[in-house]
Amino acid sequence: MKNKKSILILLPVVVLIWGGVLYQFFSFSSADEVLENNSMDLNIKPFKLKERNTFLINVNYRDPFLGKMYTTQEVAKTKSVAKISKESKLEEAIVWPSIIYKGIVSDTKEKNKLFILIISGHDFFMKKGDVENGILLKDGDKESVYVKYKGDLNLIMLAE
């Protein structure tokens, strides 16, 4: 009899809670309301940046472990900058022509496989080691090929 009293009390409470949840859900999705498009004029003020105060920390103090004063190493910094500038001059940006790998023509079990590559809009049938328009075909399979252009190696995936 005790269980029946709790069911009689809890069942209406659960029904009321679920009813409230369903009412909230369907009241937000009703199409009866018409939204008005109010064009609002926005006044945008430019954001003013305050100039930051800069400061310099002087780190010329005694080394706590060695007991010596720090020495400036500006000579080493200028040498490293010079090395970086020389390396950047040697490395030029390599502009690759457009390369599209269309697939393999020959049987994949053959020793000499024949690949279809579209290089700058022209179709080429290439074998391993062939060079067309400065592009060397290094290796490949049915999903991708390795091509080399001006010493730079690149992986080209199969185009769908």
Tab-separated table of C-alpha atoms in Angstrom:
chain	number	residue	atom	x	y	z
A	1	MET	CA	0.000	0.000	0.000
A	2	LYS	CA	2.938	2.281	0.685
A	3	ASN	CA	4.225	1.902	-2.905
A	4	LYS	CA	0.820	2.814	-4.303
A	5	LYS	CA	0.835	6.148	-2.425
A	6	SER	CA	4.262	7.077	-3.795
A	7	ILE	CA	3.167	6.190	-7.330
A	8	LEU	CA	0.024	8.311	-6.959
A	9	ILE	CA	2.148	11.268	-5.880
A	10	LEU	CA	5.149	10.871	-8.223
A	11	LEU	CA	3.233	10.077	-11.432
A	12	PRO	CA	1.464	13.479	-11.647
A	13	VAL	CA	4.730	15.260	-10.775
A	14	VAL	CA	6.565	13.491	-13.616
A	15	VAL	CA	3.721	14.205	-16.053
A	16	LEU	CA	3.766	17.897	-15.094
A	17	ILE	CA	7.532	18.170	-15.543
A	18	TRP	CA	7.471	16.473	-18.950
A	19	GLY	CA	4.495	18.588	-19.959
A	20	GLY	CA	6.446	21.743	-19.085
A	21	VAL	CA	9.474	20.565	-21.049
A	22	LEU	CA	7.380	19.732	-24.137
A	23	TYR	CA	5.514	23.051	-23.874
A	24	GLN	CA	8.813	24.965	-23.769
A	25	PHE	CA	10.143	23.007	-26.741
A	26	PHE	CA	7.106	23.563	-28.939
A	27	SER	CA	6.584	27.174	-27.906
A	28	PHE	CA	10.038	28.101	-29.273
A	29	SER	CA	9.451	26.369	-32.583
A	30	SER	CA	6.070	27.905	-33.370
A	31	ALA	CA	5.811	29.721	-36.703
A	32	ASP	CA	2.978	32.008	-35.542
A	33	GLU	CA	5.282	34.827	-34.581
A	34	VAL	CA	6.501	37.141	-37.301
A	35	LEU	CA	9.921	38.598	-36.751
A	36	GLU	CA	10.281	42.216	-37.687
A	37	ASN	CA	13.464	43.304	-39.363
A	38	ASN	CA	14.520	46.396	-37.524
A	39	SER	CA	17.428	48.004	-39.257
A	40	MET	CA	19.531	49.468	-36.545
A	41	ASP	CA	22.072	52.178	-37.234
A	42	LEU	CA	25.328	51.262	-35.622
A	43	ASN	CA	27.676	53.997	-34.581
A	44	ILE	CA	31.171	52.631	-34.513
A	45	LYS	CA	33.818	54.645	-32.771
A	46	PRO	CA	37.428	54.035	-33.749
A	47	PHE	CA	39.413	52.334	-31.050
A	48	LYS	CA	42.298	54.431	-29.822
A	49	LEU	CA	45.423	52.551	-28.879
A	50	LYS	CA	47.536	53.964	-26.132
A	51	GLU	CA	51.237	53.980	-26.747
A	52	ARG	CA	52.953	51.435	-24.565
A	53	ASN	CA	55.673	52.400	-22.184
A	54	THR	CA	58.810	50.531	-23.026
A	55	PHE	CA	61.638	49.816	-20.660
A	56	LEU	CA	64.948	48.046	-20.775
A	57	ILE	CA	66.244	45.673	-18.144
A	58	ASN	CA	69.942	45.847	-17.512
A	59	VAL	CA	71.191	42.309	-16.898
A	60	ASN	CA	74.827	43.150	-16.261
A	61	TYR	CA	75.137	41.583	-12.842
A	62	ARG	CA	77.383	38.964	-11.318
A	63	ASP	CA	76.707	35.325	-12.229
A	64	PRO	CA	75.664	33.599	-8.972
A	65	PHE	CA	77.264	30.282	-9.945
A	66	LEU	CA	80.522	31.358	-11.575
A	67	GLY	CA	81.090	34.572	-9.630
A	68	LYS	CA	81.944	36.480	-12.825
A	69	MET	CA	80.238	39.348	-14.595
A	70	TYR	CA	78.250	38.650	-17.712
A	71	THR	CA	79.904	39.639	-20.968
A	72	THR	CA	78.049	41.002	-23.926
A	73	GLN	CA	78.093	38.778	-26.953
A	74	GLU	CA	77.074	41.200	-29.654
A	75	VAL	CA	79.903	39.978	-31.880
A	76	ALA	CA	78.381	36.503	-31.949
A	77	LYS	CA	74.929	37.937	-32.733
A	78	THR	CA	76.181	39.836	-35.773
A	79	LYS	CA	77.903	36.720	-37.118
A	80	SER	CA	74.743	34.631	-36.805
A	81	VAL	CA	72.738	37.316	-38.601
A	82	ALA	CA	75.245	37.295	-41.432
A	83	LYS	CA	74.981	33.515	-41.754
A	84	ILE	CA	71.195	33.641	-41.911
A	85	SER	CA	71.222	36.296	-44.615
A	86	LYS	CA	73.632	34.242	-46.751
A	87	GLU	CA	71.493	31.128	-46.395
A	88	SER	CA	68.344	33.008	-47.319
A	89	LYS	CA	70.009	34.264	-50.491
A	90	LEU	CA	70.992	30.730	-51.453
A	91	GLU	CA	67.533	29.291	-50.869
A	92	GLU	CA	65.144	30.630	-53.443
A	93	ALA	CA	61.488	29.839	-53.396
A	94	ILE	CA	60.896	27.047	-55.872
A	95	VAL	CA	57.730	27.594	-57.863
A	96	TRP	CA	56.396	24.194	-58.800
A	97	PRO	CA	54.395	23.821	-61.992
A	98	SER	CA	50.925	22.378	-61.557
A	99	ILE	CA	51.213	18.591	-61.373
A	100	ILE	CA	48.207	16.260	-61.277
A	101	TYR	CA	48.625	12.509	-60.912
A	102	LYS	CA	45.854	10.681	-62.786
A	103	GLY	CA	46.864	7.087	-62.149
A	104	ILE	CA	48.829	4.113	-63.348
A	105	VAL	CA	48.288	2.722	-66.859
A	106	SER	CA	50.277	-0.504	-66.809
A	107	ASP	CA	49.807	-3.491	-64.546
A	108	THR	CA	51.026	-2.814	-61.016
A	109	LYS	CA	52.961	-6.106	-60.997
A	110	GLU	CA	55.114	-5.148	-63.994
A	111	LYS	CA	58.704	-4.023	-63.535
A	112	ASN	CA	58.316	-0.815	-65.572
A	113	LYS	CA	55.127	0.924	-64.511
A	114	LEU	CA	53.609	3.626	-66.709
A	115	PHE	CA	52.076	6.634	-64.928
A	116	ILE	CA	49.849	9.436	-66.259
A	117	LEU	CA	50.853	12.916	-65.076
A	118	ILE	CA	49.374	16.228	-66.141
A	119	ILE	CA	52.126	18.837	-65.940
A	120	SER	CA	51.083	22.431	-66.619
A	121	GLY	CA	48.035	21.263	-68.554
A	122	HIS	CA	49.885	18.742	-70.785
A	123	ASP	CA	49.446	14.971	-70.445
A	124	PHE	CA	52.573	12.850	-70.083
A	125	PHE	CA	53.049	9.090	-69.852
A	126	MET	CA	56.096	8.646	-67.650
A	127	LYS	CA	58.118	5.732	-66.345
A	128	LYS	CA	60.335	5.715	-63.277
A	129	GLY	CA	63.358	7.948	-64.023
A	130	ASP	CA	61.755	9.917	-66.914
A	131	VAL	CA	62.122	13.707	-67.029
A	132	GLU	CA	59.491	16.006	-68.544
A	133	ASN	CA	59.591	19.820	-68.226
A	134	GLY	CA	62.340	19.518	-65.608
A	135	ILE	CA	60.288	17.156	-63.444
A	136	LEU	CA	61.853	13.791	-62.618
A	137	LEU	CA	59.583	10.885	-61.682
A	138	LYS	CA	61.369	9.159	-58.800
A	139	ASP	CA	58.932	6.445	-57.762
A	140	GLY	CA	55.238	5.717	-57.513
A	141	ASP	CA	52.403	3.329	-56.937
A	142	LYS	CA	48.681	3.294	-57.681
A	143	GLU	CA	47.920	5.945	-55.015
A	144	SER	CA	50.816	8.429	-55.229
A	145	VAL	CA	54.054	9.362	-57.020
A	146	TYR	CA	57.273	11.015	-55.884
A	147	VAL	CA	58.487	13.750	-58.222
A	148	LYS	CA	61.645	15.846	-58.043
A	149	TYR	CA	61.911	19.394	-59.368
A	150	LYS	CA	65.085	21.493	-59.021
A	151	GLY	CA	66.372	19.241	-56.232
A	152	ASP	CA	63.139	19.396	-54.240
A	153	LEU	CA	61.212	16.135	-53.686
A	154	ASN	CA	57.416	16.167	-53.474
A	155	LEU	CA	54.666	13.576	-53.042
A	156	ILE	CA	51.710	13.903	-55.423
A	157	MET	CA	48.549	12.040	-54.464
A	158	LEU	CA	46.060	10.516	-56.911
A	159	ALA	CA	43.536	13.075	-58.203
A	160	GLU	CA	39.925	11.963	-58.211
